[in-house]
Amino acid sequence: MTENTVLALNGLSKRFGSVVANDAVNLTLKRGEVLALLGENGAGKTTLMNMLFGHYLPDTGSVDVADGHGRLRPLTLGHPQAALAAGIGMVHQHFALAENLTALDNILLGGESLLSWRQNRRAARTKVQGIIERSGLAAPLDEPVGNLSVGERQRVEILKALYHDARILVLDEPTAVLTPQEADTLFENIGAMTRDGLSVIFISHKLREVLAFSHRIAVLRHGKKVGEIATAEADEQIIARMMVGADTEVAPHPAMETGAPVLQMTSLRVRGSNARTSLNGVDLTVHAHEIVGIAGVSGNGQTALAQVVSGLVAPDGGDIRIEDAPIRHFTPPAMLKAGVGRIPEDRNHDGIIGAMSVAENLIIERLDAPEVSAKGFLRQAEIRNHAKTLCTEYDVRGPGVDAPARLLSGGNVQKLILARVFEAAPRLILANQPTRGLDLGATNEVGRRLLEARAKGSGVLLISEDLDEILALSDRVVVIHDGQLIEANTKDRAQIGLMMAGEHA
Amino acid sequence: MDILQILLTDSFWAAALRIATPLIFGVLGALICEKAGVLNLGIEGIFAAGAMAGWLAVYLGAGLWGGLLVAALTGAFFGLLHAILTVPLGLSQHVSGLGITLFATSVSYFTYRTALPDVSSPPRIIPFQPLDIPVLSDLPFIGPVLFQQTAMTWLALALVALVWWVLERTPLGMAIRAVGDNPDAVDAQGLSVYALRMGAVVAGSALMALGGAFLTMSAFDAFFFGMVNGRGWICIALVIFASWRPGKALLGALLFGAFDAFQVRMQTEVGAFVPSQVFLMIPYVLSIIALVLVARRAEYPRALLKPWFKGQR
């Protein structure tokens, strides 16, 4: 540890239930340095920073922060106030601003004794204006924050941290909500501030800005720090490989002759309110006996793609065909009828009705089938028998078919959904993050079932943020970036990683 | 007397301000709670508790100002109960508030009956008397309207200014406004969301109880069952009417007071051929109409009714 170290994280670990969010992470930061924290979604970047700022209490580990004289002192963990007092400022991805207060009042909040009889706005304004001059972070101070643009709000957040004398600034995905121009300005401002001695950690998964604006890069993967490199020695290949990892083998995967197209999208457009829910003219074909994997960093249009295929939104342009029949009505029942089976991303929220029984959840997508209902009445006995058969076949374990589905564990909920989907013998299966949060056994089961459906002649559209899973299961990999699809034509991790970051390798 | 001439008499305006006084206390109290993000439907019961506690304290010899203090502390107690249930425990503010109203009302009646088991007609105290300020009280029109009110009316008016100053001009008020809009913003600055919200509810409830105490210690001189008679609920509506601003809250309370004073005088004018219930209805109907006209533009505190838990971002 050198004289210049302002921050040291020592072996921080955090578990949420059975999920290990961070595993003994060490990290140091020097005065005036810009450190980029990189990693895929769920790699534990935000959790790490929330521990630093006191929002979470780590299970093990400690943090040392330099005081005003540069001496490292242990930080009291679990208290945002202690982090603030130690000179750590954090700008969250979701801004912590009161919209009914002006920008200036938001900056002042918490800076004065609550017992003082009046506010000293004039002195505060002078100080804020001094900071604005030095950093270039301009914001209208007397507007209520509710009237400000996203970029302005972010500058208010940073000004707030600087006003409270932050010597270390943590930015959680600062450019996720900014236009490219705003992002460039932000990094220019950060450059100006670091020359004044500020140290910055920023979280990102955009390789380009990381390489352009950081001094050092630390990469997290599955909660562990898997690498650290000076930016000057890094290039996109190296970082992409660190991010996605190259330590797992692609599982064997029997070759199979593909059949006729089951899903055809032509110049499909969805104008959503943000990048997550927009598609900008995509072409995609999925054949029978084929699994097509959609790889990408979350928030690049996966949601829009899944919503269109499940019938939750209607496209604003373009053409979509299931088994060569054009789709005109974009409703979930129409898509079900056309032969789409859906494994939703948020299985507990969109996949089951927790208060209803396991048996009811198993028949809920085909209430008017003759074996389910007759003359307007549900056939209870058949439904229960049917559920018992399926639960045995798909190994759904729990308190029985009459118990509410919410009592099932995550893996068993997913098996219930698999049973419901596969039993309808769909032509196209939409599997959206099908193994997220599942243990190894359930994960393997999902993979096995998807391959089995493929063997039986279904086409599978697999959307996942887990590149390992995509490479293991897919016949073809398509990368989604910024609402557009690019055929990968390769199974090379590093190359796909680059494409996920928007670089055409 | 002509109907419009009513509006020109000093007794009408004096009555309007007198009727508005308990509402001013109540609406300020409800406003403080809601600014911090907590709806306090305990108000109707806290009025009753304040009325009872203040009156009983004076009856037992505490003196008028001592009685007000007892009333405020009683309100603060029920406010604390509501705050514990809704802030750290995050229970439904509606359910807790209605529970507080039922609880506080019953406890007040129970205490009254237990403390005075043998009385048949309500015992009386000597309440706050109308002020008699040399020169000012003798001014034509303004004198009777403003300067012959009791000290409690002046306390209420002073509190309007005080609450406005605290909310708009002090760091504490800023933190209260912020916690009702985005508790995360307050937490991120190292301030305690729980302490701010609970403090606001306790303080607001104390003001509500003063509104109740006005009924037994200034408007009347005794405690009756059912004497609050919906005044608390009117305050909840007036907060929305006022768009959570103390100045407008005063205006709303005065408007309601004027409606009420007007209907009393209308009864004596045309009461012979219109049933009195119609007049009793007037202030409420007019309040609803005013609310409809104003409330569509109302900007609720964004975090109102939303529980916040530490560590759940």
PDB file of C-alpha atoms in Angstrom, chain A residues 74-188:
ATOM      1  CA  PRO A  74     -10.933   1.928   9.214  1.00  0.00           C
ATOM      2  CA  LEU A  75     -14.448   2.888   8.069  1.00  0.00           C
ATOM      3  CA  THR A  76     -17.493   2.039  10.181  1.00  0.00           C
ATOM      4  CA  LEU A  77     -19.479  -0.228   7.881  1.00  0.00           C
ATOM      5  CA  GLY A  78     -23.231  -0.253   7.388  1.00  0.00           C
ATOM      6  CA  HIS A  79     -23.743   3.481   7.971  1.00  0.00           C
ATOM      7  CA  PRO A  80     -24.068   5.865   5.019  1.00  0.00           C
ATOM      8  CA  GLN A  81     -23.364   8.715   7.422  1.00  0.00           C
ATOM      9  CA  ALA A  82     -19.953   7.241   8.277  1.00  0.00           C
ATOM     10  CA  ALA A  83     -19.135   6.863   4.580  1.00  0.00           C
ATOM     11  CA  LEU A  84     -20.181  10.459   3.924  1.00  0.00           C
ATOM     12  CA  ALA A  85     -18.138  11.720   6.823  1.00  0.00           C
ATOM     13  CA  ALA A  86     -15.126   9.783   5.546  1.00  0.00           C
ATOM     14  CA  GLY A  87     -15.427  11.638   2.229  1.00  0.00           C
ATOM     15  CA  ILE A  88     -17.105   9.003   0.090  1.00  0.00           C
ATOM     16  CA  GLY A  89     -19.814  10.217  -2.259  1.00  0.00           C
ATOM     17  CA  MET A  90     -21.969   7.844  -4.271  1.00  0.00           C
ATOM     18  CA  VAL A  91     -24.115   8.568  -7.301  1.00  0.00           C
ATOM     19  CA  HIS A  92     -26.637   5.792  -7.633  1.00  0.00           C
ATOM     20  CA  GLN A  93     -28.003   4.526 -10.892  1.00  0.00           C
ATOM     21  CA  HIS A  94     -31.429   5.528  -9.617  1.00  0.00           C
ATOM     22  CA  PHE A  95     -30.892   9.049  -8.448  1.00  0.00           C
ATOM     23  CA  ALA A  96     -31.538   9.814  -4.822  1.00  0.00           C
ATOM     24  CA  LEU A  97     -33.032  13.262  -5.358  1.00  0.00           C
ATOM     25  CA  ALA A  98     -36.176  14.840  -3.969  1.00  0.00           C
ATOM     26  CA  GLU A  99     -38.034  16.132  -7.007  1.00  0.00           C
ATOM     27  CA  ASN A 100     -40.007  18.743  -5.062  1.00  0.00           C
ATOM     28  CA  LEU A 101     -36.854  20.498  -3.889  1.00  0.00           C
ATOM     29  CA  THR A 102     -34.690  22.745  -6.024  1.00  0.00           C
ATOM     30  CA  ALA A 103     -31.318  21.536  -7.227  1.00  0.00           C
ATOM     31  CA  LEU A 104     -29.625  23.772  -4.658  1.00  0.00           C
ATOM     32  CA  ASP A 105     -31.772  22.457  -1.800  1.00  0.00           C
ATOM     33  CA  ASN A 106     -31.020  18.876  -2.818  1.00  0.00           C
ATOM     34  CA  ILE A 107     -27.329  19.705  -2.703  1.00  0.00           C
ATOM     35  CA  LEU A 108     -27.722  21.316   0.734  1.00  0.00           C
ATOM     36  CA  LEU A 109     -29.814  18.496   2.192  1.00  0.00           C
ATOM     37  CA  GLY A 110     -28.169  17.011   5.240  1.00  0.00           C
ATOM     38  CA  GLY A 111     -25.352  19.564   5.203  1.00  0.00           C
ATOM     39  CA  GLU A 112     -26.628  21.724   8.047  1.00  0.00           C
ATOM     40  CA  SER A 113     -27.797  21.061  11.560  1.00  0.00           C
ATOM     41  CA  LEU A 114     -31.502  20.249  11.490  1.00  0.00           C
ATOM     42  CA  LEU A 115     -31.962  22.442  14.520  1.00  0.00           C
ATOM     43  CA  SER A 116     -30.753  25.646  12.920  1.00  0.00           C
ATOM     44  CA  TRP A 117     -33.424  28.273  12.619  1.00  0.00           C
ATOM     45  CA  ARG A 118     -32.680  29.335   9.067  1.00  0.00           C
ATOM     46  CA  GLN A 119     -30.697  28.199   6.094  1.00  0.00           C
ATOM     47  CA  ASN A 120     -27.541  29.843   4.969  1.00  0.00           C
ATOM     48  CA  ARG A 121     -28.328  29.529   1.295  1.00  0.00           C
ATOM     49  CA  ARG A 122     -26.062  32.379   0.240  1.00  0.00           C
ATOM     50  CA  ALA A 123     -22.826  30.845   1.511  1.00  0.00           C
ATOM     51  CA  ALA A 124     -23.901  27.466   0.156  1.00  0.00           C
ATOM     52  CA  ARG A 125     -24.629  28.907  -3.260  1.00  0.00           C
ATOM     53  CA  THR A 126     -21.188  30.506  -3.406  1.00  0.00           C
ATOM     54  CA  LYS A 127     -19.557  27.199  -2.571  1.00  0.00           C
ATOM     55  CA  VAL A 128     -21.623  25.299  -5.148  1.00  0.00           C
ATOM     56  CA  GLN A 129     -20.829  27.857  -7.817  1.00  0.00           C
ATOM     57  CA  GLY A 130     -17.147  27.502  -7.038  1.00  0.00           C
ATOM     58  CA  ILE A 131     -17.440  23.746  -7.549  1.00  0.00           C
ATOM     59  CA  ILE A 132     -19.336  24.257 -10.805  1.00  0.00           C
ATOM     60  CA  GLU A 133     -16.609  26.564 -12.085  1.00  0.00           C
ATOM     61  CA  ARG A 134     -13.826  24.125 -11.284  1.00  0.00           C
ATOM     62  CA  SER A 135     -15.583  20.985 -12.529  1.00  0.00           C
ATOM     63  CA  GLY A 136     -17.737  22.310 -15.353  1.00  0.00           C
ATOM     64  CA  LEU A 137     -20.793  20.480 -13.972  1.00  0.00           C
ATOM     65  CA  ALA A 138     -23.468  23.031 -14.880  1.00  0.00           C
ATOM     66  CA  ALA A 139     -27.002  22.680 -13.532  1.00  0.00           C
ATOM     67  CA  PRO A 140     -29.847  25.158 -12.974  1.00  0.00           C
ATOM     68  CA  LEU A 141     -29.703  25.539  -9.204  1.00  0.00           C
ATOM     69  CA  ASP A 142     -33.092  27.142  -8.599  1.00  0.00           C
ATOM     70  CA  GLU A 143     -35.266  24.749 -10.627  1.00  0.00           C
ATOM     71  CA  PRO A 144     -37.118  21.968  -8.838  1.00  0.00           C
ATOM     72  CA  VAL A 145     -35.294  18.749  -9.686  1.00  0.00           C
ATOM     73  CA  GLY A 146     -38.537  17.351 -11.126  1.00  0.00           C
ATOM     74  CA  ASN A 147     -38.106  19.763 -14.061  1.00  0.00           C
ATOM     75  CA  LEU A 148     -34.502  18.789 -14.837  1.00  0.00           C
ATOM     76  CA  SER A 149     -33.266  16.448 -17.555  1.00  0.00           C
ATOM     77  CA  VAL A 150     -31.602  13.177 -16.669  1.00  0.00           C
ATOM     78  CA  GLY A 151     -28.146  14.565 -17.422  1.00  0.00           C
ATOM     79  CA  GLU A 152     -28.784  17.609 -15.241  1.00  0.00           C
ATOM     80  CA  ARG A 153     -30.031  15.433 -12.401  1.00  0.00           C
ATOM     81  CA  GLN A 154     -26.866  13.414 -12.553  1.00  0.00           C
ATOM     82  CA  ARG A 155     -24.765  16.557 -12.374  1.00  0.00           C
ATOM     83  CA  VAL A 156     -26.799  17.631  -9.333  1.00  0.00           C
ATOM     84  CA  GLU A 157     -25.992  14.270  -7.735  1.00  0.00           C
ATOM     85  CA  ILE A 158     -22.280  14.735  -8.376  1.00  0.00           C
ATOM     86  CA  LEU A 159     -22.385  18.337  -7.159  1.00  0.00           C
ATOM     87  CA  LYS A 160     -24.103  17.084  -4.022  1.00  0.00           C
ATOM     88  CA  ALA A 161     -21.263  14.665  -3.346  1.00  0.00           C
ATOM     89  CA  LEU A 162     -18.628  17.324  -4.017  1.00  0.00           C
ATOM     90  CA  TYR A 163     -20.455  19.872  -1.863  1.00  0.00           C
ATOM     91  CA  HIS A 164     -20.223  17.426   1.021  1.00  0.00           C
ATOM     92  CA  ASP A 165     -16.453  17.333   0.451  1.00  0.00           C
ATOM     93  CA  ALA A 166     -16.246  13.913  -1.163  1.00  0.00           C
ATOM     94  CA  ARG A 167     -12.666  12.904  -1.892  1.00  0.00           C
ATOM     95  CA  ILE A 168     -13.800   9.602  -3.377  1.00  0.00           C
ATOM     96  CA  LEU A 169     -16.656   9.554  -5.856  1.00  0.00           C
ATOM     97  CA  VAL A 170     -18.464   6.354  -6.807  1.00  0.00           C
ATOM     98  CA  LEU A 171     -20.577   6.441  -9.980  1.00  0.00           C
ATOM     99  CA  ASP A 172     -22.868   3.486 -10.646  1.00  0.00           C
ATOM    100  CA  GLU A 173     -23.248   3.136 -14.423  1.00  0.00           C
ATOM    101  CA  PRO A 174     -23.132   6.886 -14.919  1.00  0.00           C
ATOM    102  CA  THR A 175     -23.540   6.782 -18.683  1.00  0.00           C
ATOM    103  CA  ALA A 176     -26.405   4.275 -18.814  1.00  0.00           C
ATOM    104  CA  VAL A 177     -28.937   7.090 -18.925  1.00  0.00           C
ATOM    105  CA  LEU A 178     -26.903   9.663 -20.851  1.00  0.00           C
ATOM    106  CA  THR A 179     -26.642  10.495 -24.521  1.00  0.00           C
ATOM    107  CA  PRO A 180     -23.156   9.938 -25.978  1.00  0.00           C
ATOM    108  CA  GLN A 181     -22.517  13.698 -25.954  1.00  0.00           C
ATOM    109  CA  GLU A 182     -23.558  13.994 -22.314  1.00  0.00           C
ATOM    110  CA  ALA A 183     -21.357  11.030 -21.479  1.00  0.00           C
ATOM    111  CA  ASP A 184     -18.321  12.622 -23.113  1.00  0.00           C
ATOM    112  CA  THR A 185     -18.930  15.863 -21.207  1.00  0.00           C
ATOM    113  CA  LEU A 186     -19.266  13.931 -17.975  1.00  0.00           C
ATOM    114  CA  PHE A 187     -15.889  12.267 -18.440  1.00  0.00           C
ATOM    115  CA  GLU A 188     -14.286  15.578 -19.312  1.00  0.00           C
TER     116      GLU A 188
END
